[in-house]
mmCIF file of C-alpha atoms in Angstrom:
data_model
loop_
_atom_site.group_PDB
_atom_site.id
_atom_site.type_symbol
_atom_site.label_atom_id
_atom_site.label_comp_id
_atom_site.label_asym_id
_atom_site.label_seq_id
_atom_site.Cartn_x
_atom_site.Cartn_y
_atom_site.Cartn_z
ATOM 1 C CA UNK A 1 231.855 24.228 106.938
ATOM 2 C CA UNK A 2 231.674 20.390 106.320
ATOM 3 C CA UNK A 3 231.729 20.232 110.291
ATOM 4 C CA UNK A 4 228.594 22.637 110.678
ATOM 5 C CA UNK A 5 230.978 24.842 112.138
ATOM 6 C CA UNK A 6 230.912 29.206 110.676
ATOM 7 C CA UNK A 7 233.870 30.121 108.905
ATOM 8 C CA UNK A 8 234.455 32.165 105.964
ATOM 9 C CA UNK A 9 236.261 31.546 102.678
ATOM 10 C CA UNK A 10 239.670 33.151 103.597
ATOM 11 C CA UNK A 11 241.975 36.007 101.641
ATOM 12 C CA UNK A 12 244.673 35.148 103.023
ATOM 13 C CA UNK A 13 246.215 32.110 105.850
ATOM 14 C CA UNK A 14 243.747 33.240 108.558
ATOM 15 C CA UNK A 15 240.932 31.262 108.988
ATOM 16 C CA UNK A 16 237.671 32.290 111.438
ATOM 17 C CA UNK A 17 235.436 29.762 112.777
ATOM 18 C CA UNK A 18 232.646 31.822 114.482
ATOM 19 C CA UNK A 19 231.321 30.563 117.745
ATOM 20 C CA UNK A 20 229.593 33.190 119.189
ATOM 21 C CA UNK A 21 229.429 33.448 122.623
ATOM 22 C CA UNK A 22 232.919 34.375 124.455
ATOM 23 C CA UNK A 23 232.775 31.398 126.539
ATOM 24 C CA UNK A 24 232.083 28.801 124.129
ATOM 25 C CA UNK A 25 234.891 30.442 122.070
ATOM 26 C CA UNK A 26 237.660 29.947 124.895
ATOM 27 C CA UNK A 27 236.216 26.482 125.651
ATOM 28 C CA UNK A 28 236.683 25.500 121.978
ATOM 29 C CA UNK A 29 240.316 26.570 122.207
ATOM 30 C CA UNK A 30 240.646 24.840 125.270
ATOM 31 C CA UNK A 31 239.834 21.733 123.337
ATOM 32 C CA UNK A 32 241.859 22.470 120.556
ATOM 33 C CA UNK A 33 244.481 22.533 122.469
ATOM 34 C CA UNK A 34 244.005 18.938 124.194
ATOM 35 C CA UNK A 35 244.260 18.200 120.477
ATOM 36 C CA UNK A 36 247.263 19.168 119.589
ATOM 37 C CA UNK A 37 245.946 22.212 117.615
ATOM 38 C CA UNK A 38 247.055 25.769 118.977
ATOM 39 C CA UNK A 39 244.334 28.128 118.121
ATOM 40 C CA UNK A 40 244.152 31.907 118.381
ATOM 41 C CA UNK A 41 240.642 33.053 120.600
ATOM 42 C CA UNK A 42 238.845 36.023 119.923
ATOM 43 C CA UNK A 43 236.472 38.032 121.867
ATOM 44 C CA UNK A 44 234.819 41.481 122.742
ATOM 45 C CA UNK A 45 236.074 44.277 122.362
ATOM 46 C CA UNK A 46 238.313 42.532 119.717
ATOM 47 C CA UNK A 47 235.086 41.185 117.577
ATOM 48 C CA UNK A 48 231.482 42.605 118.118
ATOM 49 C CA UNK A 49 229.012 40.645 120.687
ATOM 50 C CA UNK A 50 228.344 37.082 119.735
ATOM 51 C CA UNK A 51 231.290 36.831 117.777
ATOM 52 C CA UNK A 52 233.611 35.395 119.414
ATOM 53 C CA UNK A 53 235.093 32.929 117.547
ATOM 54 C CA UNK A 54 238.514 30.793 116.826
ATOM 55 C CA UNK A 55 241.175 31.899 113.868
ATOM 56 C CA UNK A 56 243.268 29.209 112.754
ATOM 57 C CA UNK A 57 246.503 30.210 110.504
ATOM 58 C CA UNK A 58 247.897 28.050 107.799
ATOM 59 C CA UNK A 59 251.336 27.868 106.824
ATOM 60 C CA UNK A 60 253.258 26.435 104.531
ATOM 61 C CA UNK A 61 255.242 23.804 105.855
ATOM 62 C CA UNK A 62 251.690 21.941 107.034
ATOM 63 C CA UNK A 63 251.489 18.043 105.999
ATOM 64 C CA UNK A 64 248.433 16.001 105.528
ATOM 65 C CA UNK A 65 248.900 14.650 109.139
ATOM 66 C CA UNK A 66 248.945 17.878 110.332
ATOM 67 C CA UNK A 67 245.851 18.803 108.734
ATOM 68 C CA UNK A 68 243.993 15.454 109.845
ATOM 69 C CA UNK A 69 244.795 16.290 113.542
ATOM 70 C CA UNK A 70 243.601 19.915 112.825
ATOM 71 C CA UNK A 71 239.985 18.120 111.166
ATOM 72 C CA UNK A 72 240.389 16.472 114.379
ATOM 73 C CA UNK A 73 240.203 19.152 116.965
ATOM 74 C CA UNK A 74 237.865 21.059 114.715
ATOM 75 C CA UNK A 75 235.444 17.485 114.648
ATOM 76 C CA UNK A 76 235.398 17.609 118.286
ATOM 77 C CA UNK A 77 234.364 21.449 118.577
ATOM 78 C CA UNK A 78 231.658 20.992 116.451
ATOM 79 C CA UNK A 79 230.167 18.241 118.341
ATOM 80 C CA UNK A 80 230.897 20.433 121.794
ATOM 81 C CA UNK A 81 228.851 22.964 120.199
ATOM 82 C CA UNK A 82 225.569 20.589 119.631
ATOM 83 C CA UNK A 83 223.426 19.666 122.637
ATOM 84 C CA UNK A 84 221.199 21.636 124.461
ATOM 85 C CA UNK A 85 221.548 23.506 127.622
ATOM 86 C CA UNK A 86 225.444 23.661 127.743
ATOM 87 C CA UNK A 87 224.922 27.459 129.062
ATOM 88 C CA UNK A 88 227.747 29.308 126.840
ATOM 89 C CA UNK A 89 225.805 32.351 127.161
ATOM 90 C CA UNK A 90 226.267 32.661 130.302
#
């Protein structure tokens, strides 16, 4: 949330960071990936329209490097996700 970026307090390890549109999702997870950071990507018909969005699972065995490469790939999302005209609805 620091980031700008939707997400929701979580109940368990899964975290959701709503994007919205499908292709803005997979881009975002295209990015986390350059990062280091393996993401899951979810779209319609999984999640309703305009919900597409990232889940990233904790785990245990996570260090504090692991999370600053994580704040990382989630830094560089967010500022992906600012700017007009970038088209994602498309």
């Amino acid at each position: 949330r620091g980031l700008g970026l939707e997400t929701a307090d979580p109940a368990a390890a899964v975290v959701p960071v709503v994007l919205g549109p499908p292709r803005l999702a997979l881009a975002a997870a295209a990015l986390c990936a350059d990062h280091g950071v393996r993401v899951g990507c979810f779209r319609p018909p999984s999640v309703p329209q305009g919900r597409a969005c990232l889940r990233l699972t904790a785990r245990a065995d996570l260090r504090s490097d692991d999370l600053v490469v994580v704040r990382g790939a989630l830094t560089a999302v967010a500022e992906m996700t600012k700017g007009p005209g970038r088209g994602w609805d498309r």
